[in-house]
mmCIF file of C-alpha atoms in Angstrom:
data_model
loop_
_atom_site.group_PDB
_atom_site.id
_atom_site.type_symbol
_atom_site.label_atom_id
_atom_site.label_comp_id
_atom_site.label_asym_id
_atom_site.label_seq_id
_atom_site.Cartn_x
_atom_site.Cartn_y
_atom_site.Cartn_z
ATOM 1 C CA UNK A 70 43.070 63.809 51.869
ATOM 2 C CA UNK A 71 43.299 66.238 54.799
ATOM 3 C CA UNK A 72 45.051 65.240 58.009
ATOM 4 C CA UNK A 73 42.977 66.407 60.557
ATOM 5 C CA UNK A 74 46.326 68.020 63.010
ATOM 6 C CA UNK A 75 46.936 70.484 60.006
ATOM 7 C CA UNK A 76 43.264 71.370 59.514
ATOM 8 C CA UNK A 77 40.469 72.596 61.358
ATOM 9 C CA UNK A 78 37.989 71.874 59.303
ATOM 10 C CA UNK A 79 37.129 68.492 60.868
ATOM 11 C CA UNK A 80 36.538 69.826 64.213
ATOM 12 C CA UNK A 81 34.485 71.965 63.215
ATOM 13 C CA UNK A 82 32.390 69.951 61.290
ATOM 14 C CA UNK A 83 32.153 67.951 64.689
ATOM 15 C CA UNK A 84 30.731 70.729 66.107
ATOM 16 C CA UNK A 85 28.223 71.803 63.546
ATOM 17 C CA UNK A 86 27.139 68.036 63.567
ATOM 18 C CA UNK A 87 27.028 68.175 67.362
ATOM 19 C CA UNK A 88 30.055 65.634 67.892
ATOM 20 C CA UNK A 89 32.057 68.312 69.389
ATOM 21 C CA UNK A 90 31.269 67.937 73.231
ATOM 22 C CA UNK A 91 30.485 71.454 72.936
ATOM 23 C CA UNK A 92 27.531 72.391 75.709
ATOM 24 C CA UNK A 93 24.462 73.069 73.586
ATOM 25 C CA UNK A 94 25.439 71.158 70.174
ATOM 26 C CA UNK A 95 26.496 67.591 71.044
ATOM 27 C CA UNK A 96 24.137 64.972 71.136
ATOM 28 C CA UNK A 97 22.469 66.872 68.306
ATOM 29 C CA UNK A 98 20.054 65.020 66.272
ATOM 30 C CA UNK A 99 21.780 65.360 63.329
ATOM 31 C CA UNK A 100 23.728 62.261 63.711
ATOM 32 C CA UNK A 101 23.334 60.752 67.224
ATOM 33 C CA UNK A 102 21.190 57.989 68.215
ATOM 34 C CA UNK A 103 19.914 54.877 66.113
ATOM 35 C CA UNK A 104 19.570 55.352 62.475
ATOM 36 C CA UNK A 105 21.711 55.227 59.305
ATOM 37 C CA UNK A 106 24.089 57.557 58.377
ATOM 38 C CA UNK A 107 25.936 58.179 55.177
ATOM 39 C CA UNK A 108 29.231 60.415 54.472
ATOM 40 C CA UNK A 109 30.017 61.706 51.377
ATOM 41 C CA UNK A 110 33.650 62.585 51.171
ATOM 42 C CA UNK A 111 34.956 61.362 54.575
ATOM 43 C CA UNK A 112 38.866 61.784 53.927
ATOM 44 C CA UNK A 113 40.197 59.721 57.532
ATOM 45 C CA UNK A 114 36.958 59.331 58.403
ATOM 46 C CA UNK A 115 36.746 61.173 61.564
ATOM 47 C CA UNK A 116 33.124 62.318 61.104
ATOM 48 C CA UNK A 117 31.704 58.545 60.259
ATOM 49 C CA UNK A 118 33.660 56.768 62.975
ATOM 50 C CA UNK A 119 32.495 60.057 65.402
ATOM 51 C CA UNK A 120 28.863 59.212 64.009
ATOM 52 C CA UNK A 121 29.070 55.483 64.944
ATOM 53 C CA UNK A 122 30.772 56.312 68.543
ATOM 54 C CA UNK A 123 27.495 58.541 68.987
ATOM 55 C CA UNK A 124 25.095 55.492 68.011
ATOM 56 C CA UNK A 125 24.240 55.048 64.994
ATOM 57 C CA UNK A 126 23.671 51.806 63.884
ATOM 58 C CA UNK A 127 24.569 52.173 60.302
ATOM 59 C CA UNK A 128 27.478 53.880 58.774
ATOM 60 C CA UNK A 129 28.549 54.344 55.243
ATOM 61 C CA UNK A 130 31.661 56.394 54.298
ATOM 62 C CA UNK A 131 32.480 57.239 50.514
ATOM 63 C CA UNK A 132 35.541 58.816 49.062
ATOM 64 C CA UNK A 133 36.803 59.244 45.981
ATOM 65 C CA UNK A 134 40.757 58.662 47.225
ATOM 66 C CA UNK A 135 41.727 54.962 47.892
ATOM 67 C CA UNK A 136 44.379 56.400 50.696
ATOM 68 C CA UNK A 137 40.917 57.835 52.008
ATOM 69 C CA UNK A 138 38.883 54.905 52.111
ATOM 70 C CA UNK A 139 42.387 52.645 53.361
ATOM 71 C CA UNK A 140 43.064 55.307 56.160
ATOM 72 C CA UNK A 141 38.821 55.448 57.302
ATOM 73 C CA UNK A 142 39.009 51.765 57.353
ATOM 74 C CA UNK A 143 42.265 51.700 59.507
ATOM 75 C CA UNK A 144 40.251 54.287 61.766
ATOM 76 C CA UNK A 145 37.157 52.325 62.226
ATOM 77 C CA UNK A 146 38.610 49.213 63.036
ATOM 78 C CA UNK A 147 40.743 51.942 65.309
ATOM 79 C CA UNK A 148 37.813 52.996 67.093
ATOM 80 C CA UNK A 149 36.162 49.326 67.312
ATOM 81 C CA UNK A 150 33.191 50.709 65.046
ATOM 82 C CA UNK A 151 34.062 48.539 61.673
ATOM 83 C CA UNK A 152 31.456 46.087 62.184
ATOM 84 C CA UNK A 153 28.621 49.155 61.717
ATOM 85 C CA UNK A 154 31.131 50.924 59.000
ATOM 86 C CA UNK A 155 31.115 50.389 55.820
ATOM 87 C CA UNK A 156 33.746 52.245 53.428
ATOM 88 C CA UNK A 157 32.926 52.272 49.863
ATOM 89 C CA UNK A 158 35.653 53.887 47.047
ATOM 90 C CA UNK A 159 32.833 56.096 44.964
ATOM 91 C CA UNK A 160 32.886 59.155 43.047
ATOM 92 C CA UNK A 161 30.096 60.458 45.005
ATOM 93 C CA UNK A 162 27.013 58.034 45.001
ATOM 94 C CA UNK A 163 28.390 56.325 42.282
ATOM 95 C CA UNK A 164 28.771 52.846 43.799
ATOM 96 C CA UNK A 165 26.817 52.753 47.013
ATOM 97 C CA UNK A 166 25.103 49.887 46.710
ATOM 98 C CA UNK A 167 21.680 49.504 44.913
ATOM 99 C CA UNK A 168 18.605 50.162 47.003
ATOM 100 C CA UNK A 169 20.487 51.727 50.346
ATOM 101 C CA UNK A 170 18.528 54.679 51.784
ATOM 102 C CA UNK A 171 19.941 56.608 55.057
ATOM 103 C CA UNK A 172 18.515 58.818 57.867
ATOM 104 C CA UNK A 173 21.130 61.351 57.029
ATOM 105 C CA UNK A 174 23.420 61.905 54.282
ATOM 106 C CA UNK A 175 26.026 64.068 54.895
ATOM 107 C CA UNK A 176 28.797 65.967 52.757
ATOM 108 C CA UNK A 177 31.595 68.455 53.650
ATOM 109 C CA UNK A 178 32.077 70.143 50.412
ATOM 110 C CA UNK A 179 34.348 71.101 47.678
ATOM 111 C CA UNK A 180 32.888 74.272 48.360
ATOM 112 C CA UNK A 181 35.740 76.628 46.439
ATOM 113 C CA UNK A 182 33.915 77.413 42.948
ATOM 114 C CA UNK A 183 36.124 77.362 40.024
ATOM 115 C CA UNK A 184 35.465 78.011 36.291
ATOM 116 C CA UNK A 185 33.962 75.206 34.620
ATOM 117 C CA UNK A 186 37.112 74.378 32.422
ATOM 118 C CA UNK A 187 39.611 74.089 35.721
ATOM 119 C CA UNK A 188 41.220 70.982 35.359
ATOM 120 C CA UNK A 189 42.649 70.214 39.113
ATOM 121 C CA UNK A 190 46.394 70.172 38.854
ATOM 122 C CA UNK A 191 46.705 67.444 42.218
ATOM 123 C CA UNK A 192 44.315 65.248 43.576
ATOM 124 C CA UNK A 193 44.592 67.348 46.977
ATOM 125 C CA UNK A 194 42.554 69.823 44.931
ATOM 126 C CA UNK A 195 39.593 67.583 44.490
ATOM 127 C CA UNK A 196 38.913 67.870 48.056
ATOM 128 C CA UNK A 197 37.925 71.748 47.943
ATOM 129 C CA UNK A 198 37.754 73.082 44.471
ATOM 130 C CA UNK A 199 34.762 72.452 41.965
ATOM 131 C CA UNK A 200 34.765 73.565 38.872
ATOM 132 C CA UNK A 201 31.452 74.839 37.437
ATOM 133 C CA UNK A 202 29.959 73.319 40.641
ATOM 134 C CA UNK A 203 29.504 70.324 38.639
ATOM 135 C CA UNK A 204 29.663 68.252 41.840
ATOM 136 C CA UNK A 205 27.605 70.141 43.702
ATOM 137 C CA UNK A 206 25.185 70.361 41.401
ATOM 138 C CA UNK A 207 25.118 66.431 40.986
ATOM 139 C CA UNK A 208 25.205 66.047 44.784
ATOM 140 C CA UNK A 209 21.503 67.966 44.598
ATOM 141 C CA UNK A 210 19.909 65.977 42.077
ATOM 142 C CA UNK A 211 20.661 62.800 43.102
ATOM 143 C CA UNK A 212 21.144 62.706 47.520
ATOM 144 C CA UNK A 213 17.093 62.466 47.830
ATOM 145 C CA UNK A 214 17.373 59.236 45.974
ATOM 146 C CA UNK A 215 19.344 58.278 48.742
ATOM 147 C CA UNK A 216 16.945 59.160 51.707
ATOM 148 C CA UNK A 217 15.088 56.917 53.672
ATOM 149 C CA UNK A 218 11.221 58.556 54.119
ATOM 150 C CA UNK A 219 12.229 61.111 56.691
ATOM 151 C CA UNK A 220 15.736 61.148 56.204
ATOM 152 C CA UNK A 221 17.542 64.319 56.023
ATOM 153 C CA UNK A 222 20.395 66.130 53.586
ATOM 154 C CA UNK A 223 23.061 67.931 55.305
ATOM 155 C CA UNK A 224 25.954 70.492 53.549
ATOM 156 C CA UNK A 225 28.440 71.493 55.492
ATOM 157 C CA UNK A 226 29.036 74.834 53.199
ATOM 158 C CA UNK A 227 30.961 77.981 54.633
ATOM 159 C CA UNK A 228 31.376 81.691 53.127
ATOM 160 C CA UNK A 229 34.436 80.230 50.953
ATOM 161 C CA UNK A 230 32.268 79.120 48.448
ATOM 162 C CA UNK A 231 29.644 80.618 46.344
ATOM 163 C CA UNK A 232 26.236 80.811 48.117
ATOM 164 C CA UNK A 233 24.073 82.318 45.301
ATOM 165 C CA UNK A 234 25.829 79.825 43.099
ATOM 166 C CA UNK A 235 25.080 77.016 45.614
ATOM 167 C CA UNK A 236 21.086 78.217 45.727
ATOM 168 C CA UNK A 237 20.529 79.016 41.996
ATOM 169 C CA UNK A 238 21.993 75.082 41.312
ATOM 170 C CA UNK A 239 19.384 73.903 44.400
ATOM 171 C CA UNK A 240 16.806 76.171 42.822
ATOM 172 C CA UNK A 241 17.251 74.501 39.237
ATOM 173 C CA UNK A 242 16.760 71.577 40.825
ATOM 174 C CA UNK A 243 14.170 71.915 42.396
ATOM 175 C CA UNK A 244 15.326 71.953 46.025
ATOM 176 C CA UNK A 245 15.551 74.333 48.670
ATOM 177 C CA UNK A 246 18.255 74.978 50.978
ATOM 178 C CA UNK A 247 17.681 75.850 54.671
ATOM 179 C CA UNK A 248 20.466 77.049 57.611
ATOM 180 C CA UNK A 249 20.505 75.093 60.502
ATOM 181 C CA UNK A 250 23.718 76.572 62.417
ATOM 182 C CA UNK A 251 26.814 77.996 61.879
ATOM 183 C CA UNK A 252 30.208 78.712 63.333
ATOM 184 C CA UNK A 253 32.664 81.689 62.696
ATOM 185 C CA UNK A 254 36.381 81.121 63.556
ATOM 186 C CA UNK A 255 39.818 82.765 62.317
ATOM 187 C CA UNK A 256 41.287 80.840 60.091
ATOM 188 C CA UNK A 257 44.827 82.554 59.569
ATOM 189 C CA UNK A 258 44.400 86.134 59.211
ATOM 190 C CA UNK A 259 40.345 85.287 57.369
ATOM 191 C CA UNK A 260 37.374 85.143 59.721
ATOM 192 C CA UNK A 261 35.725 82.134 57.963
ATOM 193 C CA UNK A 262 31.844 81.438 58.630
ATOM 194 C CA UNK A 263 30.868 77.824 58.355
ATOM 195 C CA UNK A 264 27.526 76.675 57.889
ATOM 196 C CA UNK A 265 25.206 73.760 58.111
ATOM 197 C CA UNK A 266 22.463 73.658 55.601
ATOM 198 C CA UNK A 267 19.454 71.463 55.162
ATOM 199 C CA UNK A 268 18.713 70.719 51.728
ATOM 200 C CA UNK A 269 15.197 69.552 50.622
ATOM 201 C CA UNK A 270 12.499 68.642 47.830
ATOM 202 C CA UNK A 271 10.878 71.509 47.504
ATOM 203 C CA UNK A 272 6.808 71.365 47.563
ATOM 204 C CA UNK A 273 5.080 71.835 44.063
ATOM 205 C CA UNK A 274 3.887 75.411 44.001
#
């Protein structure tokens, strides 16, 4: 689990998500106003509770770490946003409960590809390395099961990871993958570019 003073990663997925109070991006529809919202992955759960603060009337925050789901319960009852937040221990969609659908599902990857017979050495390492992509490429098959009729898929991906990997795996699956914004920001001595992607069904051709 990352502790958001020793990474900037969580602000700026506040910003891409337009929970940053930066002019021109918060407020964003991507997770303000009424609606559900589900987070795949949400470590202390700074971008659920943020989510809830900014209205939405349904929250649902899954991580595979028990310290994560202790510390985002800690956080929303924090924040005074438990009784809309619900934190569920899952290895991705694996237990959210039968039948849910969301407005937006949301994930902030483990977007550093690794090959496919990695074994990760701590459980820190779950958090940003995948090998084969095999989570990613579950994550695609299965979110639009997850979607209420207009709801929308959201991948917080950045030029760490593999983007032809990422779109061959969305392509096998039949879904396409669209940029909605992105942010560039030094990172040490790396200029690191984060994006926001859109994934979706793509139409029969």
């Amino acid at each position: 689990m990352f502790a958001p003073p020793f990474s900037v990663s969580s602000g700026i997925a506040l910003e891409l998500l337009g929970l940053g109070g930066t002019p021109g991006t918060s407020g964003a529809p991507e997770t303000s106003g009424p609606g559900s919202f589900l987070e795949v992955g949400c470590g202390t759960g700074i971008i659920a509770v943020s989510a809830a603060l900014a209205g939405c009337e349904r929250v649902t925050a899954l991580d595979i770490s028990e310290p994560a789901v202790r510390n985002t319960v800690m956080n929303a009852e924090r924040h005074g946003v438990a009784d809309r937040l619900t934190v569920v221990h899952s290895d991705l969609f694996e237990n959210v409960p039968a039948g849910r659908r969301f407005d937006t599902v949301y994930w902030h990857s483990n977007l550093v590809l690794a090959p496919p017979e990695y074994r990760h050495k701590t459980i820190h390492e779950r958090a940003y390395v995948d090998p084969g992509y095999r989570d990613h490429r579950r994550f695609l098959a299965d979110a639009p099961s997850f979607l209420t009729e207009n709801g929308r898929i959201l991948l917080h991906f950045s030029n760490r990871g593999n983007t032809a990997r990422l779109n061959a795996i969305a392509a096998e699956n039949g879904r396409e993958v669209r940029e909605l914004r992105s942010l560039r920001v030094h990172e040490g001595d790396d200029l690191v570019e984060h994006v926001l992607l859109e994934i979706s069904v793509a139409e029969p051709s």
